[in-house]
Coordinates of C-alpha atoms in Angstrom, one line a residue:
Chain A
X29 CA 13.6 -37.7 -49.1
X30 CA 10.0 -36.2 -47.6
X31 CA 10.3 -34.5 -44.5
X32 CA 8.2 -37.2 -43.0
X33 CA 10.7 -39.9 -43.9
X34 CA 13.0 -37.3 -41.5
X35 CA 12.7 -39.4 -37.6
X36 CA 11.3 -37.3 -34.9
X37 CA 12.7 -37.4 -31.3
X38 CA 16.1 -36.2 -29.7
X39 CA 19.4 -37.0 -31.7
X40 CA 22.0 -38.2 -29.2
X41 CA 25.7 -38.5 -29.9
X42 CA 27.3 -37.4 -33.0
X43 CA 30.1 -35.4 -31.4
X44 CA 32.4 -36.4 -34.1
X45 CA 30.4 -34.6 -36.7
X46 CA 30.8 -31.8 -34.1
X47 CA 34.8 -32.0 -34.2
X48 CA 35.1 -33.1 -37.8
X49 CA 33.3 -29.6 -38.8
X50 CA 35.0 -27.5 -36.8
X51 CA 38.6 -29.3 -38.0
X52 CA 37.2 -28.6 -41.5
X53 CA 36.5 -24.8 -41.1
X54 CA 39.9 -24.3 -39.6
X55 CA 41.4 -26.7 -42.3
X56 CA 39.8 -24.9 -45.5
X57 CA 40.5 -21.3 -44.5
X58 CA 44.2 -22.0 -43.1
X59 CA 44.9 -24.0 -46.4
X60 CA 43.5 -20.8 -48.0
X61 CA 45.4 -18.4 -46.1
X62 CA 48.5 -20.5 -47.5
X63 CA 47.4 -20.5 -51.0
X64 CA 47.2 -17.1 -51.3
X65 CA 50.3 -16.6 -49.7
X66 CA 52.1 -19.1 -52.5
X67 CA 50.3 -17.2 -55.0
X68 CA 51.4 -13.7 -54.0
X69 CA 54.5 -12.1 -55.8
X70 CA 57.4 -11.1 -54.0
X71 CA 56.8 -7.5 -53.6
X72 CA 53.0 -8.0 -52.5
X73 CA 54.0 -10.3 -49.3
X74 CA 53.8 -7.7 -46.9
Chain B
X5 CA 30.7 -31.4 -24.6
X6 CA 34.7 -30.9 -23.4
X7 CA 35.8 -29.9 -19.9
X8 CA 37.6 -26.6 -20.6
X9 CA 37.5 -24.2 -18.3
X10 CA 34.2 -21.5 -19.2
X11 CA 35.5 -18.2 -20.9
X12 CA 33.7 -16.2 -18.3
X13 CA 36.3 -17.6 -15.6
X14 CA 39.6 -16.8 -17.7
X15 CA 41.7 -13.8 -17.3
X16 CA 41.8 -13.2 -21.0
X17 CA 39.5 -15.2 -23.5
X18 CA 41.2 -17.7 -26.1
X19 CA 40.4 -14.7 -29.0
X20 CA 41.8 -12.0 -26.6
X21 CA 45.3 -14.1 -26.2
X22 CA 45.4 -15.2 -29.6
X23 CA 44.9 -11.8 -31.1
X24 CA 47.8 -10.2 -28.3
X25 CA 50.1 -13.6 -29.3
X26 CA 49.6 -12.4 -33.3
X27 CA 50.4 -9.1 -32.7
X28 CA 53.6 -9.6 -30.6
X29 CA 54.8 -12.3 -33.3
X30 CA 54.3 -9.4 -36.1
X31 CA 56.0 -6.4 -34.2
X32 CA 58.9 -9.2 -33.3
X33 CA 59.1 -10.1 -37.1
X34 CA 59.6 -6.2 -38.1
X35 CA 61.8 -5.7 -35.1
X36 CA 64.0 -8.5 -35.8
X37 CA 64.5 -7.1 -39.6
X38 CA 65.4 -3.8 -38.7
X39 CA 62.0 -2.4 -39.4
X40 CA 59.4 -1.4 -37.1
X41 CA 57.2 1.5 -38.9
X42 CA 57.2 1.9 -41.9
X43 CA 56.7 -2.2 -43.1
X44 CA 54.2 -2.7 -40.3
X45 CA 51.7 -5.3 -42.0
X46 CA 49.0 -3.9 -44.4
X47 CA 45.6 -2.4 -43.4
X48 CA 44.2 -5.2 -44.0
X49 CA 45.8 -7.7 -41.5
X50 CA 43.9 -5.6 -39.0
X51 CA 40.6 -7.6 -40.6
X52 CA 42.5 -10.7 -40.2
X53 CA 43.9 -10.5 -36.7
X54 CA 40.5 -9.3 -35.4
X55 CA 38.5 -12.3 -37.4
X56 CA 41.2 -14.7 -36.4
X57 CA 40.6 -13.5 -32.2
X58 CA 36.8 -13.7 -33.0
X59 CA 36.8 -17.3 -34.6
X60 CA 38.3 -18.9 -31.6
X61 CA 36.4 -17.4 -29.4
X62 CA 33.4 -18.2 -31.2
X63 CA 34.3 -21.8 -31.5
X64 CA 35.8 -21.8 -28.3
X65 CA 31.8 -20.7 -27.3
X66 CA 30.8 -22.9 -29.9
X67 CA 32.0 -25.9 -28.7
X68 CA 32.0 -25.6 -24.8
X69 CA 29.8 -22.5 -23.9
X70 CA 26.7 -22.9 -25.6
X71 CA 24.3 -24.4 -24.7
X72 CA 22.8 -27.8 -25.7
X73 CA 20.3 -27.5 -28.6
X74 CA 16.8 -29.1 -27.8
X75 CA 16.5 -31.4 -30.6
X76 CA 19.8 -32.0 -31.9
X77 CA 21.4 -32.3 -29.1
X78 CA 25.1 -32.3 -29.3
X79 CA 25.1 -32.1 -33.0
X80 CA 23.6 -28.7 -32.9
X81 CA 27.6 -27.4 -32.6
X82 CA 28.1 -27.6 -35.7
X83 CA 25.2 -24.9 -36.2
X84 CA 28.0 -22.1 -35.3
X85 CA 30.0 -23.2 -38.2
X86 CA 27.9 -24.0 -40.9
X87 CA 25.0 -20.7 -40.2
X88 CA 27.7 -18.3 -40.2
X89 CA 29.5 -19.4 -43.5
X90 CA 26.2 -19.9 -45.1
X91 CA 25.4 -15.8 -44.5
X92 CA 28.7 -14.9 -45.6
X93 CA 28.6 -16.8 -49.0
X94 CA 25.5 -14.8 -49.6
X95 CA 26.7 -11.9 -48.6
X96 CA 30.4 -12.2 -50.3
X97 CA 28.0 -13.2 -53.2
X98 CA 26.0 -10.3 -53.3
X99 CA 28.8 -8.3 -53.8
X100 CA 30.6 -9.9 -56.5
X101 CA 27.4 -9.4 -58.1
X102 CA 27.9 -5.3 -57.0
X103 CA 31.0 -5.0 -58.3
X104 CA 30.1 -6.6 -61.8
X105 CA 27.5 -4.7 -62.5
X106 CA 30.1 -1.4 -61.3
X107 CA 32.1 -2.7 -63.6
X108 CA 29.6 -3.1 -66.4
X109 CA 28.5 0.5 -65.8
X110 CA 31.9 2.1 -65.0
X111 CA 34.5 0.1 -67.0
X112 CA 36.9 0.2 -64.0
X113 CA 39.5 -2.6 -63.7
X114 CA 39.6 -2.2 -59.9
X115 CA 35.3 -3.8 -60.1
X116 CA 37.0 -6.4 -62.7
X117 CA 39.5 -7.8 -59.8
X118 CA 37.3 -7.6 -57.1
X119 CA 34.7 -9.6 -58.6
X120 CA 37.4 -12.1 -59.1
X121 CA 38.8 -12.2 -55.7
X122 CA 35.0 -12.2 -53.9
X123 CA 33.9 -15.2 -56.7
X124 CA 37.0 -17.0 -55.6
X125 CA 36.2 -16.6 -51.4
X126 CA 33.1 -16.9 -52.1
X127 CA 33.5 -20.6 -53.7
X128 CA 35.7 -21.2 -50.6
X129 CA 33.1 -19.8 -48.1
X130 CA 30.5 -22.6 -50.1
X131 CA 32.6 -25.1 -50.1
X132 CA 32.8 -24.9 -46.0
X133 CA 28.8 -24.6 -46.5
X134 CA 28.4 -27.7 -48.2
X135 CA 31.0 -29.4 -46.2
X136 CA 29.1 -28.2 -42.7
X137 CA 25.5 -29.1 -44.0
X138 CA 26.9 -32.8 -44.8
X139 CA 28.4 -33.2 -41.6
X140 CA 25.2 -31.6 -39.9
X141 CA 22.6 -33.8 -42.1
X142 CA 23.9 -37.2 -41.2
X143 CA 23.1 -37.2 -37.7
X144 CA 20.0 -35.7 -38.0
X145 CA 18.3 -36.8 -41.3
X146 CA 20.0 -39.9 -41.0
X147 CA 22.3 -38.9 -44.9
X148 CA 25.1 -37.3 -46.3
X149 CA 23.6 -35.5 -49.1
X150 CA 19.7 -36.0 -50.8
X151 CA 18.5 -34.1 -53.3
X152 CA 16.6 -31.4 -51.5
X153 CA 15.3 -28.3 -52.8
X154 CA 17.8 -26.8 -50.5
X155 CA 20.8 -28.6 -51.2
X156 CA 20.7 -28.8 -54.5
X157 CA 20.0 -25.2 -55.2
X158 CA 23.0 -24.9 -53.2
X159 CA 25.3 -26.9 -55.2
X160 CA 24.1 -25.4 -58.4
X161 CA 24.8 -21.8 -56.6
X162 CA 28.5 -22.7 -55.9
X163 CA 29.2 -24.4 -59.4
X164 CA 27.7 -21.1 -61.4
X165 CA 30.1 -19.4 -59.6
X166 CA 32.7 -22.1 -60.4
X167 CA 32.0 -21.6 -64.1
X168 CA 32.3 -18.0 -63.6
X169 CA 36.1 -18.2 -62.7
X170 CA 36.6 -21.3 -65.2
X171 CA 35.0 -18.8 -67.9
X172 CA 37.6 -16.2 -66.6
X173 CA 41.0 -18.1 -66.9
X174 CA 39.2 -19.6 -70.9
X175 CA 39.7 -15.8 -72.1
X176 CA 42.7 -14.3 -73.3
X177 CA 41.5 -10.8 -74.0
X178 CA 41.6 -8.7 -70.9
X179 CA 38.4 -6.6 -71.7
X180 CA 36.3 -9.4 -73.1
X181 CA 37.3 -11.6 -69.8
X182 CA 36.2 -8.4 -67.5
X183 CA 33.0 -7.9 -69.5
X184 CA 32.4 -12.0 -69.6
X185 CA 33.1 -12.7 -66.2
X186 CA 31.0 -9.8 -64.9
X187 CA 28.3 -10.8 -67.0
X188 CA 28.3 -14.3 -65.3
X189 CA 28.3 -13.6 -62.5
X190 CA 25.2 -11.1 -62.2
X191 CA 24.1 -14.6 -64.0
X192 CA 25.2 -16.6 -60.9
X193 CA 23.9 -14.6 -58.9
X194 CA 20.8 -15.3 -60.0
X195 CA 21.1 -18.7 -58.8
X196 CA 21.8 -16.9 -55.0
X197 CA 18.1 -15.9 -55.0
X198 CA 16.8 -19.5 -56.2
X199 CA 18.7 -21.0 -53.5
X200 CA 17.4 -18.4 -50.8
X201 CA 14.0 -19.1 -51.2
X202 CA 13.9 -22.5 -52.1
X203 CA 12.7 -23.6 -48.7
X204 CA 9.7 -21.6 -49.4
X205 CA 9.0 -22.8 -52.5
X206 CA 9.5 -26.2 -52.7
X207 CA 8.8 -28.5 -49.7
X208 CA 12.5 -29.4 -48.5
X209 CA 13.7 -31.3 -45.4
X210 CA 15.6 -28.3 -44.4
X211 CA 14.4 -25.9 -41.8
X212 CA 13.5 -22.4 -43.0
X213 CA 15.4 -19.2 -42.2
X214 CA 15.5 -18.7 -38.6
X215 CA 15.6 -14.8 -37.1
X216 CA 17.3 -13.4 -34.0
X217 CA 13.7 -14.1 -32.1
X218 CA 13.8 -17.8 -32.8
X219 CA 16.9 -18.8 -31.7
X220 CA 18.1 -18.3 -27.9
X221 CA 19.4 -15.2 -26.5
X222 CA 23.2 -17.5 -25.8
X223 CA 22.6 -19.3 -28.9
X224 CA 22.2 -16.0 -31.2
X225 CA 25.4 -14.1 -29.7
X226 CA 27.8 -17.5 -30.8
X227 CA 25.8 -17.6 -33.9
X228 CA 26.7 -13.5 -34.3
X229 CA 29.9 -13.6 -32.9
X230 CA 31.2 -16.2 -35.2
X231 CA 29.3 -14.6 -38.0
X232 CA 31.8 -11.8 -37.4
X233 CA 34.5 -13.7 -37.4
X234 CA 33.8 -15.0 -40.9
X235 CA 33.1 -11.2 -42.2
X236 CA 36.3 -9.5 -40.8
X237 CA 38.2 -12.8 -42.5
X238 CA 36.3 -12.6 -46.0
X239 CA 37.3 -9.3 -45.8
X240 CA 40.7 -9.8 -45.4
X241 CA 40.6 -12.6 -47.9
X242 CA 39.7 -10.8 -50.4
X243 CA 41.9 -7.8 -49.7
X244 CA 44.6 -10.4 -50.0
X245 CA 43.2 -11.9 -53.0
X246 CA 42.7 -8.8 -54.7
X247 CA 46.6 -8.3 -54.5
X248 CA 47.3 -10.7 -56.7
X249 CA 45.0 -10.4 -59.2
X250 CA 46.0 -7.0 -59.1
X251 CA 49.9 -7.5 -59.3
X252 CA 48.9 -10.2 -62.0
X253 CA 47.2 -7.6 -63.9
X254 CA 50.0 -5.2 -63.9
X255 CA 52.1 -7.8 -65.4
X256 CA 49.9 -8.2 -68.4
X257 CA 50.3 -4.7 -68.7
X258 CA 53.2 -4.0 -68.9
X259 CA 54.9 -3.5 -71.9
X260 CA 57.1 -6.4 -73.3
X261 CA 60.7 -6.3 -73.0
X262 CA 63.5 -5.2 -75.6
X263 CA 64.8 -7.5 -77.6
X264 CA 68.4 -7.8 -76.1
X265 CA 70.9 -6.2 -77.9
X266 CA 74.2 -8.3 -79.2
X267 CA 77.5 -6.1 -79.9

């Protein structure tokens, strides 16, 4: 793609783009947080 | 975008309460077990509880607060997201390549597992860049995914890294992994600088860098305010990622066991 294949003007809507990347960020780093807490021995969880 | 009340009319902002609930639940927990002092949570869930408060007020700000971008209208949300975790994959990248090239000159183990536990955030800090910039160029270019200078500097970025930890776990020697993986990743890392610049080399659809006099005064605060959010967290990540490896190296260390003894 060229950036004068890109549209010019205003973008309207797309607020569920907006939600679905904000759901994402929390969804990636709390399903992180929980990995690392499987993955840490026993005498580490503190 | 969603009627919430603003965050300059509440008592306490959404960051301030979380923060104050997560420190109530922890001193509970170690009262409830008998233990108040001495098994308070590590120095480094001080990182986490303060990047936790800051990331929902900066997607509290995000989402309701700021204002409405001139061309992208709506969409332009998602720019508090997907900025901020792009400057904290370089800059959680920059320091794996630190730390392997400590190691390299030092020998240290301690370089050897942070530059595992940074690769590994660092991958998950790209994956939420990639992720972001999809959701981001589909309203406004009008695609998913093209292949951009940009983008696909990007991609090739996160999977030299990949192949940096896949390289890792393929080695069985404990100072050939160290010296392998370290030498990857100052390899990857080369790929960080490609990707950097490729929006001034190469003519790509996506915009290039912005600074704090190009953006508005409201927008740039969100913008650093989350950004701060995403540091204090890699940090605590990697603190907590670093445990493991570093528990997981101790095991390889130690010495095998007796063979049990039958009377």
């Amino acid at each position: 793609m060229n950036p004068s294949d890109v549209g010019s003007g205003i973008v309207s809507g797309g607020e569920s783009y907006v939600w679905a990347s904000y759901a994402f960020s929390w969804f990636l780093i709390l399903g992180y947080t929980l990995s690392l807490w499987l993955r840490t021995p026993p005498g580490e969880k503190k | 975008m969603i009627s919430l009340p603003h965050l300059a009319s509440l008592p306490v902002t959404p960051g301030q309460l979380t923060g104050l609930l997560a420190i109530l639940t922890i001193v509970l927990m170690n009262i409830s077990r008998g233990r108040v002092w001495y098994h308070l949570p590590s120095w480094e869930h001080a990182f986490g509880l303060v990047g936790l408060s800051l990331l929902v007020d900066g997607q509290y700000l995000g989402l309701v607060d700021a204002p409405r971008e001139a061309m992208m209208g709506e969409t332009g949300r998602i720019m508090y997201v997907h900025v901020p975790s792009a400057w904290l994959t370089m800059v959680v990248f920059l320091f794996t390549c630190i730390f392997a090239v400590a190691f390299l000159l030092t020998g240290k183990r301690v370089f050897d597992l942070l530059v595992e536990s940074t690769t590994e955030v660092g991958i998950v800090l790209s994956i939420l860049l990639q992720a972001t910039g999809m959701l981001f160029a589909k309203p406004t270019w009008g695609v998913y995914w093209d292949w951009d200078p940009r983008l696909v500097s990007t991609t090739v970025m996160m999977l030299s890294f990949m192949g940096v930890l896949s390289l890792r776990a393929a080695l069985d020697d404990a100072d050939r992994r160290a010296t392998w993986t370290s030498v990857g990743a100052i390899l990857a890392t080369t790929s960080m600088g490609v990707t950097y610049m490729s929006v001034r080399w190469w003519r790509s659809i996506h915009q290039m860098q912005s600074s704090p006099d190009t953006v508005a005064k409201p927008m740039v605060l969100i913008l650093r305010i989350n950004a701060f959010a995403f540091l204090f967290l890699s940090v605590w990540l990697i603190a907590r990622r670093w445990r493991i490896a570093d528990a997981q190296a101790r095991m390889d260390e130690a010495p095998p066991l007796p063979p049990e003894v039958t009377v």
